[in-house]
Structures are given as C-alpha cells and as structure tokens.
Coordinates of C-alpha atoms in Angstrom, one line a residue:
M1 CA -17.2 -27.2 -2.2
T2 CA -19.8 -25.0 -2.9
Q3 CA -17.9 -22.9 -0.1
Q4 CA -14.8 -23.1 -2.2
K5 CA -16.4 -21.7 -4.9
S6 CA -17.7 -18.8 -2.9
N7 CA -14.6 -18.4 -1.5
K8 CA -12.9 -18.0 -4.4
A9 CA -15.7 -15.6 -5.8
A10 CA -15.1 -13.5 -3.3
L11 CA -11.4 -13.1 -3.5
Y12 CA -11.8 -12.2 -7.2
I13 CA -14.2 -9.5 -5.8
L14 CA -11.7 -8.2 -3.5
M15 CA -8.9 -8.3 -5.8
F16 CA -11.1 -6.2 -8.1
N17 CA -11.8 -3.9 -5.6
M18 CA -8.5 -3.0 -4.3
F19 CA -7.2 -2.6 -8.1
I20 CA -10.2 -0.1 -8.7
T21 CA -8.9 1.5 -5.3
M22 CA -5.1 1.3 -6.1
G23 CA -6.2 2.6 -9.8
S24 CA -8.4 5.3 -8.8
I25 CA -4.9 6.7 -6.6
G26 CA -2.7 6.1 -9.6
I27 CA -5.0 7.5 -12.6
I28 CA -4.8 11.2 -11.0
I29 CA -1.0 11.1 -10.8
P30 CA 0.1 12.7 -13.9
V31 CA -2.6 14.9 -14.3
M32 CA -1.9 16.5 -10.5
P33 CA 0.8 19.0 -11.7
E34 CA -1.2 20.8 -14.5
Y35 CA -4.4 20.5 -12.3
L36 CA -3.0 22.3 -9.7
R37 CA -1.6 25.3 -11.9
I38 CA -5.4 25.9 -12.1
F39 CA -5.5 26.7 -8.5
G40 CA -2.4 28.9 -8.9
A41 CA -0.8 25.9 -6.5
A42 CA 2.5 23.7 -7.2
G43 CA 5.0 21.3 -5.6
Q44 CA 4.4 22.4 -1.9
V45 CA 0.4 22.0 -2.0
L46 CA 0.8 18.5 -3.9
G47 CA 2.9 17.4 -1.1
M48 CA 0.3 18.5 1.5
L49 CA -2.3 17.0 -0.3
I50 CA -0.5 13.6 -0.2
A51 CA 0.3 14.1 3.4
T52 CA -3.7 14.9 4.1
F53 CA -4.8 11.8 2.2
A54 CA -2.0 9.5 4.2
L55 CA -3.1 11.2 7.4
A56 CA -6.8 10.1 6.9
Q57 CA -5.7 6.7 6.4
F58 CA -3.4 6.7 9.6
V59 CA -6.2 7.6 11.6
F60 CA -9.2 5.7 10.5
S61 CA -7.3 2.8 9.4
P62 CA -7.2 1.4 13.1
I63 CA -11.0 2.2 13.5
A64 CA -12.2 0.7 10.3
G65 CA -10.3 -2.5 11.0
N66 CA -11.7 -2.9 14.6
L67 CA -15.2 -1.9 13.2
S68 CA -14.7 -4.9 10.6
D69 CA -13.9 -7.4 13.7
Q70 CA -17.6 -6.4 15.4
Y71 CA -20.0 -5.9 12.3
G72 CA -18.3 -7.8 9.5
R73 CA -16.4 -6.5 6.4
K74 CA -19.0 -6.1 3.5
N75 CA -20.7 -3.1 4.3
L76 CA -17.4 -1.2 5.5
I77 CA -16.2 -1.9 2.0
I78 CA -19.1 -0.7 0.5
F79 CA -19.0 2.4 2.4
G80 CA -15.6 3.2 1.9
L81 CA -15.6 2.5 -1.9
I82 CA -18.9 5.3 -2.2
L83 CA -16.8 7.6 -0.1
S84 CA -13.8 7.2 -2.0
G85 CA -16.0 7.7 -5.3
L86 CA -17.5 10.8 -4.1
A87 CA -14.3 12.1 -2.9
Q88 CA -12.7 11.7 -6.5
I89 CA -15.7 13.4 -8.3
G90 CA -15.8 16.2 -5.5
F91 CA -11.7 17.0 -6.4
G92 CA -12.8 17.0 -10.0
F93 CA -15.7 19.7 -9.0
S94 CA -13.5 21.7 -6.8
T95 CA -13.0 25.5 -7.5
D96 CA -10.7 26.5 -4.7
V97 CA -7.7 24.9 -2.7
W98 CA -9.4 24.3 0.3
M99 CA -11.8 22.0 -1.2
L100 CA -9.1 19.9 -2.7
F101 CA -8.0 19.2 0.9
I102 CA -11.3 18.1 2.1
A103 CA -12.0 16.1 -0.9
R104 CA -8.4 14.4 -0.7
F105 CA -9.0 13.9 3.5
L106 CA -12.6 12.4 2.4
G107 CA -10.6 10.3 0.0
G108 CA -8.2 9.0 2.6
L109 CA -11.3 8.1 5.0
G110 CA -12.6 5.8 2.0
S111 CA -9.5 4.4 1.5
A112 CA -9.2 3.4 5.2
F113 CA -12.6 1.8 5.1
V114 CA -11.2 -0.3 2.4
A115 CA -8.3 -1.6 2.8
P116 CA -8.3 -2.9 6.2
P117 CA -11.8 -4.6 5.8
I118 CA -10.3 -6.5 2.5
M119 CA -7.3 -7.5 3.9
A120 CA -9.0 -9.4 6.9
F121 CA -11.6 -10.4 4.4
V122 CA -9.0 -12.3 2.3
A123 CA -8.2 -13.6 5.7
D124 CA -11.6 -14.7 6.4
V125 CA -12.0 -16.5 3.0
T126 CA -8.4 -18.2 2.9
T127 CA -7.1 -21.4 4.9
Y128 CA -4.0 -21.1 6.9
E129 CA -2.2 -22.8 4.4
E130 CA -3.6 -20.8 1.4
R131 CA -3.1 -17.2 3.3
G132 CA 0.2 -16.0 1.6
K133 CA -1.3 -16.9 -2.1
G134 CA -4.5 -14.8 -1.2
M135 CA -2.2 -12.0 0.1
G136 CA -0.1 -12.2 -2.9
M137 CA -3.0 -12.0 -5.4
L138 CA -4.7 -9.1 -3.1
G139 CA -0.7 -7.3 -3.5
A140 CA -0.6 -8.2 -7.6
A141 CA -4.3 -6.3 -8.0
M142 CA -3.0 -3.4 -5.9
S143 CA 0.4 -3.3 -7.8
L144 CA -1.9 -3.7 -11.2
G145 CA -3.8 -0.4 -10.1
F146 CA -1.2 1.7 -9.5
M147 CA 0.5 0.8 -12.3
I148 CA -2.1 1.0 -14.7
G149 CA -3.8 4.1 -13.7
P150 CA -1.4 6.6 -14.6
G151 CA -1.3 5.9 -18.2
I152 CA -5.4 5.6 -17.9
G153 CA -5.0 9.2 -16.2
G154 CA -2.8 10.5 -19.0
F155 CA -4.7 9.4 -21.6
L156 CA -8.1 10.4 -20.2
S157 CA -6.5 13.9 -19.4
K158 CA -6.7 14.4 -23.2
V159 CA -10.7 14.7 -22.9
S160 CA -10.1 17.2 -19.9
L161 CA -8.1 17.6 -16.6
H162 CA -11.1 16.8 -14.6
F163 CA -12.3 13.7 -16.5
P164 CA -9.8 11.5 -15.1
F165 CA -11.2 12.3 -11.5
Y166 CA -14.5 11.6 -12.4
T167 CA -14.0 8.5 -13.8
A168 CA -12.1 7.3 -10.8
G169 CA -15.1 8.3 -8.9
A170 CA -17.5 6.4 -11.1
A171 CA -15.8 3.5 -11.1
A172 CA -15.2 3.3 -7.4
I173 CA -19.0 3.6 -7.3
L174 CA -19.2 0.9 -9.8
A175 CA -17.2 -1.6 -8.0
A176 CA -19.3 -0.7 -4.4
L177 CA -22.5 -2.0 -6.5
L178 CA -20.7 -4.8 -7.8
S179 CA -19.6 -5.9 -4.0
L180 CA -23.4 -5.0 -3.0
F181 CA -24.6 -7.5 -5.3
L182 CA -21.8 -10.2 -5.4
L183 CA -19.8 -10.3 -2.5
P184 CA -21.0 -12.5 0.4
S185 CA -21.3 -11.3 3.7
T186 CA -19.0 -13.0 6.7
K187 CA -20.1 -12.8 10.4
P188 CA -17.7 -11.9 12.9
S189 CA -16.7 -14.4 15.5
A190 CA -18.3 -14.4 19.2
V191 CA -14.7 -13.1 20.4
Q192 CA -14.3 -10.9 17.4
K193 CA -18.0 -8.8 18.8
S194 CA -16.7 -8.9 22.3
Q195 CA -13.5 -6.9 21.7
K196 CA -13.4 -3.6 22.8
Q197 CA -13.6 -0.3 20.7
D198 CA -10.5 1.6 21.6
N199 CA -9.5 4.9 20.3
L200 CA -6.3 5.3 17.9
A201 CA -4.0 6.2 20.5
K202 CA -4.9 3.5 22.6
Q203 CA -4.8 1.1 19.5
M204 CA -1.5 2.2 18.8
A205 CA -0.3 1.6 22.1
R206 CA -1.9 -1.7 22.4
S207 CA 0.3 -2.3 19.0
V208 CA 3.6 -2.6 20.6
H209 CA 2.7 -5.6 22.3
M210 CA 1.1 -7.4 20.0
P211 CA 3.2 -10.4 18.3
Y212 CA 3.5 -8.7 15.1
F213 CA 4.5 -5.3 16.1
V214 CA 8.1 -5.4 14.4
M215 CA 6.0 -6.3 11.1
L216 CA 3.9 -3.4 11.3
I217 CA 7.4 -1.4 11.9
I218 CA 8.8 -3.1 8.7
M219 CA 5.3 -2.1 6.9
M220 CA 6.2 1.6 8.0
V221 CA 9.7 2.0 7.0
F222 CA 9.5 0.2 3.7
S223 CA 6.3 2.5 3.0
F224 CA 8.5 5.5 3.6
G225 CA 11.1 3.7 1.3
I226 CA 9.1 3.2 -1.6
A227 CA 7.5 6.8 -0.8
N228 CA 10.9 8.1 -0.9
F229 CA 12.1 6.4 -4.4
Q230 CA 8.7 7.4 -5.7
T231 CA 8.9 11.1 -4.7
T232 CA 12.4 12.0 -5.8
L233 CA 13.1 9.4 -8.9
S234 CA 11.5 11.4 -11.6
L235 CA 13.2 14.5 -10.0
F236 CA 16.6 12.5 -9.9
V237 CA 16.4 11.5 -13.1
T238 CA 15.5 14.4 -14.7
E239 CA 18.4 16.4 -13.2
K240 CA 20.9 14.1 -13.6
F241 CA 19.9 12.5 -17.4
N242 CA 17.6 15.0 -18.6
Y243 CA 15.2 11.9 -19.2
T244 CA 11.6 12.4 -20.3
P245 CA 8.1 11.9 -19.0
G246 CA 8.0 9.1 -21.4
D247 CA 11.4 7.9 -20.1
I248 CA 10.5 7.9 -16.8
A249 CA 7.0 6.4 -17.1
I250 CA 8.8 3.0 -18.9
I251 CA 10.8 2.7 -15.6
L252 CA 7.9 3.0 -13.6
V253 CA 5.7 0.6 -15.7
V254 CA 8.4 -1.8 -16.2
G255 CA 9.2 -2.0 -12.7
G256 CA 5.3 -2.5 -12.1
A257 CA 4.6 -5.0 -14.5
F258 CA 7.7 -7.1 -13.2
G259 CA 6.3 -6.8 -9.7
V260 CA 2.5 -8.1 -10.6
V261 CA 3.9 -11.0 -12.6
V262 CA 6.1 -12.1 -9.5
Q263 CA 3.3 -11.7 -7.0
M264 CA 0.8 -13.7 -9.4
F265 CA 3.5 -16.6 -10.4
V266 CA 6.3 -16.7 -7.8
I267 CA 5.1 -15.5 -4.4
T268 CA 3.0 -18.7 -3.5
P269 CA 6.2 -21.0 -4.4
L270 CA 8.8 -18.7 -2.6
F271 CA 7.0 -18.6 0.5
K272 CA 6.4 -22.6 0.6
R273 CA 9.9 -23.0 -0.1
L274 CA 11.5 -20.2 2.2
G275 CA 8.7 -18.8 4.7
E276 CA 7.5 -15.0 4.6
M277 CA 10.0 -13.9 7.1
K278 CA 13.2 -15.1 5.0
V279 CA 11.2 -13.4 1.8
V280 CA 10.9 -10.1 4.2
L281 CA 14.9 -10.3 5.4
I282 CA 16.0 -11.1 1.8
N283 CA 14.1 -8.6 0.2
L284 CA 14.8 -5.9 2.7
F285 CA 18.6 -6.2 2.1
V286 CA 18.3 -6.1 -1.8
A287 CA 15.8 -3.0 -1.6
A288 CA 18.8 -1.3 0.3
V289 CA 21.2 -2.3 -2.0
S290 CA 19.3 -1.5 -5.3
I291 CA 18.3 2.0 -3.6
Y292 CA 21.7 2.9 -3.1
L293 CA 23.1 1.4 -6.2
I294 CA 20.7 4.1 -8.6
L295 CA 23.2 6.3 -7.4
F296 CA 26.2 4.8 -9.1
V297 CA 24.5 3.3 -12.1
S298 CA 24.3 5.3 -15.4
G299 CA 22.7 4.7 -19.0
F300 CA 18.9 4.0 -19.5
A301 CA 19.1 0.1 -19.6
L302 CA 21.1 -0.5 -16.3
I303 CA 18.7 2.6 -14.2
L304 CA 15.4 0.4 -15.2
V305 CA 17.7 -2.9 -14.2
V306 CA 18.1 -1.3 -11.1
A307 CA 14.9 0.3 -10.5
T308 CA 12.7 -2.6 -11.1
I309 CA 15.0 -4.9 -8.9
F310 CA 14.0 -2.1 -6.2
S311 CA 10.4 -2.3 -7.1
T312 CA 10.2 -6.3 -7.4
A313 CA 11.8 -6.0 -4.1
T314 CA 9.4 -4.0 -2.0
T315 CA 6.5 -6.0 -3.7
L316 CA 7.8 -9.1 -2.3
I317 CA 7.9 -7.5 1.0
R318 CA 4.0 -6.3 1.4
P319 CA 2.5 -9.6 1.0
A320 CA 4.9 -11.3 2.6
V321 CA 4.5 -8.7 6.0
N322 CA 0.8 -9.0 5.2
T323 CA 0.9 -12.7 5.7
L324 CA 2.5 -13.0 8.8
I325 CA 0.2 -10.2 10.8
S326 CA -2.5 -12.2 9.8
K327 CA -1.3 -15.3 10.7
L328 CA 0.0 -13.9 14.1
A329 CA -3.2 -12.2 14.4
D330 CA -5.5 -15.1 15.4
N331 CA -9.0 -13.5 15.8
E332 CA -8.1 -9.9 15.6
Q333 CA -7.8 -10.0 11.9
G334 CA -9.6 -6.7 11.0
F335 CA -7.9 -5.0 14.1
A336 CA -4.7 -6.3 12.9
A337 CA -5.3 -5.0 9.1
G338 CA -6.4 -1.8 10.4
L339 CA -3.3 -1.0 12.6
N340 CA -1.1 -2.7 9.5
N341 CA -2.7 0.4 7.3
A342 CA -2.1 3.0 9.8
Y343 CA 1.6 1.9 9.9
M344 CA 1.6 2.0 6.2
S345 CA 0.3 5.5 5.9
L346 CA 2.5 6.6 8.5
G347 CA 5.2 6.1 6.3
N348 CA 3.3 6.8 3.1
M349 CA 3.0 10.2 4.8
I350 CA 6.7 11.1 6.4
G351 CA 8.4 9.3 3.2
P352 CA 7.5 12.2 0.5
A353 CA 7.4 15.4 2.6
L354 CA 11.3 14.3 4.0
A355 CA 12.4 13.1 0.5
G356 CA 11.5 16.4 -0.6
I357 CA 13.1 18.3 1.8
L358 CA 16.3 15.9 1.4
F359 CA 16.3 16.4 -2.1
D360 CA 16.4 19.9 -1.8
W361 CA 19.2 19.9 0.3
N362 CA 21.5 17.2 -2.1
M363 CA 19.6 15.0 -4.5
N364 CA 22.0 11.9 -3.5
S365 CA 20.4 12.3 0.3
P366 CA 17.1 10.6 0.0
Y367 CA 19.0 7.2 -1.4
I368 CA 21.7 7.0 1.1
F369 CA 19.1 7.5 3.8
G370 CA 16.5 5.7 2.5
A371 CA 19.1 2.8 1.9
I372 CA 20.2 3.5 5.4
I373 CA 16.6 3.2 7.0
L374 CA 16.1 -0.1 5.2
L375 CA 19.4 -1.7 5.9
S376 CA 18.3 -0.6 9.6
C377 CA 15.3 -2.5 9.5
F378 CA 17.0 -5.6 8.1
F379 CA 18.9 -5.6 11.0
L380 CA 16.2 -5.0 13.4
A381 CA 13.8 -7.6 12.1
L382 CA 16.9 -10.2 11.9
I383 CA 17.7 -9.8 15.4
W384 CA 14.3 -9.8 16.5
T385 CA 13.1 -13.1 14.4
I386 CA 16.7 -14.6 16.1
K387 CA 16.0 -13.7 20.0
K388 CA 11.8 -13.8 19.8
A389 CA 10.6 -16.0 17.3
P390 CA 13.1 -18.5 15.3
Y391 CA 10.2 -20.2 14.3
L392 CA 9.4 -18.0 11.8
M393 CA 12.4 -18.7 9.8
Q394 CA 10.6 -22.0 8.9
P395 CA 8.8 -22.4 5.6
D396 CA 5.3 -23.1 8.0
I397 CA 4.3 -21.4 10.8
H398 CA 1.8 -22.4 13.6

C-alpha cells in the first residue's frame, strides 16, 4: 500500500513537471511577435526559432531517453527543468537575435531531458494494466499547460514583454526543486544498465527494427498535422473571416479544454473498451476528415466545432501511441521514450516550416496536404496492424 501511494505521488509530481514544461512553452506564444519586433525580426525568425527548439529536441531526446535507462530518471528530469528555466530567463535577457537562437536551442535541449525520462518514469510507476491511464493523465497535464500558458503569457506581458520569460524560467526551476525533494528515485534494471549507448544516427537506424516503429511514424505524422494546423489556423481565419486575436484564442482554448476533459475522464474507459490501437486508427481518420472540413465551414460556431473535433482527435492519439510504445518497449522504456520524443520533434520541426510555405502559395493547401498525410498514415497503420500485429486490435495486449 505504501508503494502504491508513493507511485501515485510520483505520478502527480511528473504531471506537474509536464504541466510546467508545456506551460512554459505556451506562455511565450502570444508575446513572441511583439517581442521579436524589438530585434527588428518577424515571421521568418519566429519560424526558425521554433525549428531550432525542435531540432535540439530531435537530436538529444534519444540520448536523454537512453541515459535515463542507464542512470535513472530523476536526475535527468531535474537537470532538464533547470536548463529549461535558465534558457527561458536567458531568452528574456537577450539583446541580439543570435542570443535568442542560443536560448531556444538550450530550451529544446532542456525539454529533451524532461519529456522522455518523464514518460519512462510513468511506465516505471504504473502497472501494465494502468499504463494507459497514466499516459492519459500525463497527456492531460501537457494539454492543460499548453492551453493555459498563452492566457497567462498575455496577462503577464502587461507588466513587460520580458516578464513572461522570467516567470516561465522561475516556474521551471521551482519544479526542479520540488522534484529534488519530493520525486522518488528509481533504479534502472540490470538489463537497462547493460545496454550500449549508441549515437543518434545508430539509434534512429535501430528504431526501424523496433516492434513499435510504425507507432513512431504515427507520432511524427500527427505531430506534423498538429503543427501544420496550429501554425496556419490563425492566419487562415484572419484572412478568410477577419477574426480577431480574441476569436482565435477562444477556438484554441475551447479545443484544448475539451481535450483535457477527455484525457482525464474518457480515455481510460475508451482504452479498456476498444484498445489503444483502435483509438489511434479511429482518431487518425477523424483528424484527417476534420482538418479537411475546415475549408468548407463558415460561421464561428461551426469552425469552433470542427477545430475542437480535430483537437480532441489528436489529443486522444498521443497517449494511445505513448501507451502502445511503452507496452512494446519492455526493458527499454527510456530508449523508446527518447525515440518517441525525437520523432515528435521531427514533426514539430517540419510542420511549421512546410505549412508556412504552403500557406503563402495557397491558403487552402496546408489543410488539403495535412488531410492527405493523416489519411495515408491511417491506411499505413491499418495495413501494418492487420498484417503484422493483429493482436493490437484487442483491448488487452500482452
């Protein structure tokens, strides 16, 4: 019973850490366009800063995941939170554009040392049967942080444009201190300790042969779809319907809030009834349809409904994929979580850049292309499951 209470407490601390990490990313979103004007920079620099953050995540996530298998999760999480906090504060103190890029790269590095060990830690403190619930709660914390962050950032920017960055940095360092004193240490198994540390290229090559490789592809594609949607939605509704920033904020917040509720209260019974793989397949199809439908709806209410459906579908995919990867990873939880984060970062890196180019060419094209990509991923996952892993279609996999 004591161990169960300890595991439950650890899960709540991990949720708080993920909430702070995602909130710290979200808190700067409404401030960035105006903040960059101080440096005489605009959209191109913003896109490159997003890509720089994602690049650092991509490069270092597999390394961080592997290290957490060898040396435990706690120290890496604390290191990542401190580095993320210092990077946010450094971003606020920057006086030149090159300093912004260094700060964002360090922020991505810090995030890489937080997310994979946290996902692996959840696998450590949950049973096989409770894994889906744990990943769902972690996903809810991520969604909640990213949803609340922009609102807090807009409010704090009234103090100064620098203040949201300092606040985000202080919150991350506070989370590190709480983790230092409250988060239990987990000892890696002998199998995990004996695993060889490969470089990024070897780990990515090795990922092709993993039983969860298709899950990694799904993570990359749906991250691409989300980034594609989020990058261009504000531009799309502003240009087509002359929406205000307040209108756009309502669309994003309602979609995010609905996703949090679903992750907290619906996802566990949904996993038990359908199984994670069916949840992935259904919501890939729903996401593809809804991102395409955004081109044909008009009126605020209908756009809000379609955007919320897309947001909810993608919200359900993430914990389902995380759970499947964790269940298939066996003793390589950190390694698998690192690869998972790396593939997600690839989608986050490519999505905004390509979406911006497509939007400049034709404002409908990001949604058509996004729908095609998501639908292709649905058929890939369906065919792979039928041919290679039909047992994944069952509610309980072993």
